[in-house]
Short mmCIF file of C-alpha atoms in Angstrom, two decimals:
data_model
loop_
_atom_site.label_atom_id
_atom_site.label_comp_id
_atom_site.label_asym_id
_atom_site.label_seq_id
_atom_site.Cartn_x
_atom_site.Cartn_y
_atom_site.Cartn_z
CA GLY A 1 150.27 264.98 43.74
CA THR A 2 149.14 268.69 42.81
CA ALA A 3 151.49 270.85 40.84
CA CYS A 4 152.68 273.74 42.66
CA THR A 5 151.53 277.18 41.54
CA ALA A 6 152.58 280.87 42.53
CA GLU A 7 148.82 281.11 44.10
CA HIS A 8 149.91 278.10 46.35
CA ILE A 9 153.19 279.77 47.39
CA SER A 10 151.51 283.16 48.00
CA LYS A 11 148.84 281.61 50.22
CA LEU A 12 151.24 279.74 52.20
CA PHE A 13 153.39 282.91 52.99
CA ARG A 14 150.32 284.44 54.47
CA PHE A 15 150.59 281.91 57.40
CA THR A 16 154.35 281.20 57.64
CA ASP A 17 157.83 282.34 56.61
CA HIS A 18 159.07 278.79 56.52
CA ILE A 19 158.10 276.35 53.51
CA ILE A 20 159.60 272.86 52.82
CA PHE A 21 158.90 271.16 49.74
CA SER A 22 158.97 267.37 49.97
CA PHE A 23 159.37 265.30 46.79
CA ASP A 24 160.38 261.68 45.51
CA GLY A 25 163.98 261.52 44.72
CA ASP A 26 163.48 259.88 41.36
CA ALA A 27 163.55 261.73 37.89
CA ALA A 28 159.79 262.79 38.14
CA GLY A 29 160.46 264.22 41.61
CA MET A 30 163.39 266.29 40.51
CA ARG A 31 161.28 267.66 37.70
CA ALA A 32 158.69 268.52 40.03
CA ALA A 33 161.29 270.19 42.39
CA ALA A 34 162.71 272.20 39.50
CA ARG A 35 159.16 273.59 38.67
CA ALA A 36 158.58 274.35 42.38
CA LEU A 37 161.94 276.27 42.54
CA GLU A 38 161.03 278.31 39.48
CA ILE A 39 157.64 279.20 40.99
CA SER A 40 159.10 279.98 44.43
CA VAL A 41 162.21 282.17 43.38
CA PRO A 42 160.11 285.35 43.35
CA PHE A 43 158.84 284.86 46.57
CA ALA A 44 162.27 284.26 48.31
CA THR A 45 162.77 287.31 50.26
CA ASP A 46 165.49 287.76 52.92
CA ALA A 47 162.83 287.15 55.78
CA ARG A 48 161.81 283.72 54.16
CA SER A 49 162.89 280.29 54.28
CA LEU A 50 162.39 277.86 51.32
CA ARG A 51 163.86 274.38 51.32
CA PHE A 52 163.57 271.21 49.34
CA LEU A 53 163.48 267.65 50.90
CA PHE A 54 164.00 264.54 48.81
CA LEU A 55 162.61 261.19 50.04
CA PRO A 56 163.18 257.68 48.79
CA SER A 57 161.02 257.09 45.72
CA GLU A 58 158.81 254.85 47.38
CA HIS A 59 157.61 257.27 50.11
CA ASP A 60 155.66 260.45 50.57
CA PRO A 61 155.86 262.17 54.02
CA ASP A 62 152.93 260.20 55.48
CA SER A 63 154.20 256.68 54.53
CA TYR A 64 157.90 257.66 55.79
CA VAL A 65 156.46 258.89 59.06
CA ARG A 66 154.83 255.68 59.40
CA GLU A 67 157.50 253.36 58.65
CA HIS A 68 160.54 255.37 60.19
CA GLY A 69 158.95 257.61 62.97
CA CYS A 70 158.64 261.37 63.41
CA GLU A 71 162.26 261.66 64.56
CA ALA A 72 163.68 260.07 61.42
CA PHE A 73 161.64 262.46 59.15
CA GLU A 74 162.67 265.39 61.35
CA ALA A 75 166.27 264.39 60.66
CA CYS A 76 165.40 264.42 56.94
CA ILE A 77 163.99 267.89 57.52
CA ALA A 78 167.25 269.01 59.03
CA GLU A 79 169.24 267.93 56.02
CA SER A 80 166.83 269.52 53.39
CA GLN A 81 168.35 271.71 50.88
CA PRO A 82 168.05 275.61 51.01
CA LEU A 83 166.67 277.39 47.99
CA SER A 84 170.11 278.62 47.14
CA ARG A 85 171.74 275.26 46.90
CA GLN A 86 168.78 273.88 44.99
CA LEU A 87 168.84 276.77 42.48
CA ILE A 88 172.72 275.85 41.74
CA ARG A 89 171.63 272.20 41.58
CA VAL A 90 169.16 272.68 39.09
CA ALA A 91 171.13 275.13 37.07
CA GLN A 92 174.16 272.98 36.96
CA GLN A 93 172.21 269.70 35.84
CA ASP A 94 173.88 268.07 32.76
CA CYS A 95 176.78 270.67 32.93
CA ASN A 96 180.25 269.48 32.99
CA LEU A 97 181.71 271.99 35.74
CA SER A 98 185.29 270.82 34.92
CA SER A 99 185.19 272.42 31.35
CA ALA A 100 184.85 276.15 30.49
CA GLU A 101 182.00 275.29 28.29
CA GLY A 102 180.15 273.54 31.14
CA ARG A 103 180.77 276.42 33.38
CA ALA A 104 179.42 278.73 30.87
CA ARG A 105 176.41 276.80 30.23
CA PHE A 106 175.80 276.69 34.05
CA LEU A 107 175.57 280.35 34.30
CA VAL A 108 173.28 280.75 31.31
CA CYS A 109 170.99 278.27 33.00
CA ALA A 110 171.30 279.97 36.32
CA ARG A 111 170.93 283.62 35.11
CA PRO A 112 166.99 283.64 34.71
CA LEU A 113 166.42 281.97 38.17
CA TRP A 114 168.80 284.44 39.60
CA GLU A 115 167.19 287.50 38.14
CA SER A 116 163.77 286.27 39.63
CA LEU A 117 164.92 286.79 43.06
CA PRO A 118 163.86 289.90 44.83
CA ASP A 119 166.64 292.29 45.46
CA GLY A 120 168.32 291.76 48.71
CA ALA A 121 171.01 290.07 50.62
CA LEU A 122 170.19 286.62 49.40
CA LYS A 123 170.35 287.62 45.90
CA ARG A 124 173.89 289.17 46.42
CA GLN A 125 175.12 286.32 48.19
CA LEU A 126 173.91 283.87 45.72
CA HIS A 127 175.45 285.96 43.05
CA MET A 128 178.80 285.41 44.50
CA ASP A 129 178.22 281.63 44.73
CA LEU A 130 177.04 281.38 41.28
CA ALA A 131 180.18 283.24 40.18
CA LYS A 132 182.44 280.90 42.06
CA THR A 133 180.72 277.77 40.76
CA GLY A 134 180.96 279.43 37.27
CA GLY A 135 184.60 280.13 37.56
CA LEU A 136 184.34 283.79 37.40
CA SER A 137 184.98 286.61 40.01
CA SER A 138 181.77 288.21 41.16
CA SER A 139 182.75 291.55 39.48
CA ASP A 140 183.24 289.62 36.20
CA LEU A 141 179.99 287.96 36.33
CA ALA A 142 178.25 291.15 37.24
CA GLU A 143 179.74 292.93 34.07
CA LEU A 144 178.86 289.97 32.10
CA TRP A 145 175.23 289.97 32.95
CA ARG A 146 174.98 293.72 32.74
CA SER A 147 176.09 293.60 29.26
CA LYS A 148 173.29 293.85 26.50
CA PRO A 149 173.27 293.30 22.72
CA PRO A 150 174.04 296.71 21.30
CA SER A 151 170.81 298.70 20.24
CA PRO A 152 170.57 300.75 17.33
CA SER A 153 171.91 304.28 17.88
CA GLY A 154 169.12 306.18 15.51
CA PRO A 155 166.60 305.42 12.99
CA GLY A 156 168.99 304.77 10.44
CA ALA A 157 171.33 302.24 12.40
CA LEU A 158 171.73 298.94 10.86
CA ARG A 159 171.91 295.57 12.45
CA PRO A 160 172.42 292.10 11.06
CA GLY A 161 169.08 290.50 10.04
CA ILE A 162 167.88 287.50 8.10
CA GLU A 163 169.32 289.29 5.03
CA ASN A 164 172.64 289.23 6.53
CA ILE A 165 172.51 285.56 7.13
CA LEU A 166 171.33 284.58 3.51
CA LEU A 167 172.86 287.38 1.40
CA GLY A 168 175.72 288.76 3.48
CA GLN A 169 174.11 292.09 3.24
CA PRO A 170 173.16 294.44 6.46
CA GLN A 171 169.54 295.34 6.93
CA ASP A 172 167.55 297.73 9.32
CA ILE A 173 166.32 295.77 12.17
CA LYS A 174 162.93 297.80 12.14
CA SER A 175 162.04 296.72 8.76
CA LEU A 176 162.23 293.13 9.90
CA GLY A 177 159.82 294.02 12.79
CA PHE A 178 161.71 292.15 15.50
CA SER A 179 161.22 293.09 18.93
CA LYS A 180 165.00 293.39 19.73
CA ARG A 181 167.13 291.21 17.43
CA PRO A 182 166.41 288.24 15.22
CA PRO A 183 165.66 285.36 17.16
CA TRP A 184 168.01 283.20 15.14
CA SER A 185 171.01 285.59 15.89
CA HIS A 186 173.27 282.97 17.48
CA SER A 187 172.20 279.71 15.32
CA SER A 188 169.64 279.35 12.75
CA PRO A 189 167.23 276.37 12.46
CA PRO A 190 166.08 275.52 9.26
CA SER A 191 162.45 276.60 9.40
CA PRO A 192 159.91 278.73 11.00
CA ALA A 193 158.59 275.77 12.88
CA ASP A 194 162.01 275.16 14.32
CA HIS A 195 162.18 278.78 15.47
CA ALA A 196 158.53 278.62 17.01
CA LEU A 197 159.31 275.68 18.95
CA ARG A 198 162.55 276.84 20.26
CA ILE A 199 160.77 279.93 21.63
CA LEU A 200 158.07 277.92 23.28
CA LEU A 201 160.62 275.44 24.86
CA LEU A 202 162.25 278.59 26.39
CA HIS A 203 159.12 280.37 27.31
CA SER A 204 156.68 277.57 27.92
CA HIS A 205 154.33 279.83 29.79
CA TRP A 206 153.49 281.59 26.41
CA LEU A 207 151.49 278.41 25.40
CA GLU A 208 148.64 279.74 27.46
CA GLN A 209 148.39 282.73 25.32
CA LEU A 210 148.00 281.03 22.22
CA ALA A 211 144.48 280.50 20.52
CA THR A 212 142.99 276.90 20.27
CA ASP A 213 143.57 276.95 16.43
CA ASP A 214 147.20 277.85 16.95
CA HIS A 215 147.62 274.62 19.33
CA ASP A 216 146.05 272.77 16.72
CA LEU A 217 148.35 274.19 14.15
CA LEU A 218 151.41 273.16 16.07
CA ALA A 219 150.03 269.74 16.86
CA GLN A 220 149.56 269.02 13.12
CA LEU A 221 153.05 270.00 12.02
CA PRO A 222 154.93 267.25 10.38
CA SER A 223 157.42 265.20 12.42
CA PRO A 224 159.22 266.10 14.60
CA HIS A 225 157.55 269.44 15.08
CA GLY A 226 154.19 267.68 15.95
CA GLU A 227 155.54 265.42 18.36
CA ILE A 228 157.64 267.98 20.23
CA ALA A 229 154.61 270.48 20.38
CA GLY A 230 152.23 267.50 21.82
CA TRP A 231 155.03 266.61 24.42
CA LEU A 232 155.42 270.22 25.46
CA GLU A 233 151.57 270.63 25.76
CA ARG A 234 151.14 267.61 27.92
CA HIS A 235 154.28 268.36 30.33
CA VAL A 236 152.72 271.96 30.83
CA ALA A 237 149.38 270.54 31.59
CA GLU A 238 150.89 268.14 33.89
CA HIS A 239 153.66 270.05 35.68
CA GLY A 240 152.89 273.76 34.67
CA ALA A 241 154.95 276.07 32.71
CA MET A 242 158.86 275.76 33.28
CA VAL A 243 162.11 277.44 32.30
CA TRP A 244 164.15 275.47 29.86
CA ALA A 245 166.62 274.19 32.68
CA ALA A 246 163.64 272.68 34.27
CA LEU A 247 162.12 271.21 31.04
CA GLU A 248 165.51 269.74 29.63
CA PRO A 249 165.74 266.68 31.57
CA GLY A 250 162.19 265.41 30.35
CA PHE A 251 162.95 266.60 26.78
CA LYS A 252 166.11 264.55 26.97
CA GLU A 253 164.22 261.54 27.93
CA ALA A 254 161.76 261.88 25.23
CA PHE A 255 163.78 262.88 22.30
CA SER A 256 167.01 261.86 20.61
CA THR A 257 170.35 263.76 20.90
CA GLY A 258 169.93 264.94 17.17
CA ILE A 259 166.50 266.57 17.96
CA ILE A 260 168.02 268.31 21.06
CA GLU A 261 171.09 269.68 19.09
CA ARG A 262 168.83 270.77 16.49
CA PHE A 263 166.26 272.69 18.38
CA MET A 264 168.19 273.69 21.67
CA PRO A 265 171.87 274.16 21.17
CA VAL A 266 173.64 275.98 24.08
CA SER A 267 173.75 279.14 21.81
CA ALA A 268 170.04 279.18 21.82
CA LEU A 269 169.88 279.89 25.74
CA GLU A 270 171.74 283.49 24.64
CA ASP A 271 168.71 284.49 22.38
CA GLU A 272 166.19 287.18 23.54
CA PHE A 273 162.68 286.75 22.69
CA GLN A 274 159.33 288.58 23.14
CA PHE A 275 155.87 287.02 22.73
CA SER A 276 155.56 289.06 19.40
CA ASP A 277 158.45 287.04 17.89
CA LEU A 278 156.55 283.78 18.36
CA ARG A 279 153.35 285.41 17.17
CA ARG A 280 154.74 286.48 13.94
CA LEU A 281 156.58 282.93 13.34
CA LEU A 282 152.94 281.26 13.91
CA ASP A 283 151.31 283.71 11.39
CA THR A 284 154.25 282.68 8.84
CA LEU A 285 153.24 279.07 9.56
CA TRP A 286 149.49 280.02 8.94
CA ILE A 287 150.38 281.45 5.66
CA ASP A 288 151.98 278.34 4.26
CA LYS A 289 148.97 276.23 5.72
CA LEU A 290 146.33 278.38 4.19
CA LYS A 291 148.26 278.54 0.78
CA LEU A 292 148.10 274.93 0.54
CA GLU A 293 144.46 274.83 1.34
CA GLN A 294 143.98 277.45 -1.32
CA THR A 295 145.76 275.38 -3.81
CA LYS A 296 143.53 272.30 -3.14
CA LEU A 297 140.36 274.49 -3.22
CA ALA A 298 141.27 275.90 -6.81
CA ALA A 299 141.60 272.36 -7.98
CA SER A 300 137.93 271.51 -6.90
CA ALA A 301 136.19 274.88 -7.50
CA GLY A 302 134.82 273.41 -10.78
CA HIS A 303 132.68 270.89 -8.96
CA ASP A 304 132.27 272.39 -5.43
CA PRO A 305 130.23 275.53 -5.21
CA HIS A 306 131.59 276.20 -1.61
CA SER A 307 135.09 276.10 -2.70
CA LEU A 308 135.09 279.62 -4.28
CA GLN A 309 133.83 281.06 -1.12
CA ARG A 310 136.22 279.46 1.16
CA TYR A 311 138.91 280.36 -1.38
CA ARG A 312 137.80 283.99 -0.90
CA GLU A 313 137.76 283.82 2.78
CA ILE A 314 141.19 282.45 2.91
CA SER A 315 142.49 285.21 0.73
CA LEU A 316 141.07 287.96 3.09
CA ARG A 317 143.00 286.23 5.95
CA LEU A 318 146.10 285.78 4.09
CA ASN A 319 146.19 289.57 3.39
CA GLN A 320 145.69 290.17 7.18
CA LEU A 321 148.52 287.57 8.16
CA LYS A 322 151.10 289.03 5.65
CA LYS A 323 150.96 292.38 7.62
CA THR A 324 152.22 290.55 10.63
CA ALA A 325 154.28 287.74 9.50
CA TYR A 326 158.10 287.65 8.78
CA PRO A 327 158.64 289.82 5.52
CA LEU A 328 160.79 286.80 4.12
CA ASN A 329 159.77 283.47 3.40
CA THR A 330 161.92 281.77 6.22
CA THR A 331 160.63 278.49 5.40
CA LYS A 332 163.62 278.12 3.01
CA LEU A 333 166.09 278.97 5.56
#
């Protein structure tokens, strides 16, 4: 019943080179297995064995052995899935491999897990398996995954930014302050809150780096943002941080198709982010929140002597936030 962590895996590999995870075969067990997979992949060297065993939902290893005996449990172990097959199984979940779109989505989901593998024979062989499942040759997939978005060739190089989306005009990427490229370069949600939650769904481990007041800010956002933030916090607290491929089944159970398409279209998986992108979006949300509070304070300044002091405190914080938030008011996107 304890969520698997990287520390657990590291300690186990001090005593053995063979680990077998055992999970219930229900939806919760599949999600826990996806989390264990994500945690385990960086430890999967060529000399180690990681396998995944799924028992009937009413059993754990102890109850299964008591009811069916040791030999039956050993038979289950013999049929357990190696890490390579479990990785493909997780990546292809909800992907229609009979269509080009489904195979493309599969490769997008598989890439971060594959890239977390240590270099070695397993990683190279799994690359070939992923290419075959995704309908590409190994060389085509290698070329695809080697390709990166073009970077500016000099200080004056131009890249599309928010202005390009809004006004059809190019803008120097450095003046926008993005770490790599605008996080809405593939598809543009309508607000900074949408952007921030999309980043957190893709990088849920960044929740741990946020201050308490940032968590409160997200939880207090209007629907559906507050509900999504609350769901993600609870999920990470219970199961640990996960890649989107592992979060997606639970997200689909909790929210409607329209919410999923709005926040996490397939194109969002191609976007690249750094934590600084998230930080700047949160600062933009803070500016909106603090400006609203200032408006209320101005209305009460005549009869509340503390309002003016609070107003000045907010003004100082706003000046600091404006130095780090996005230079445009993206609320109107």
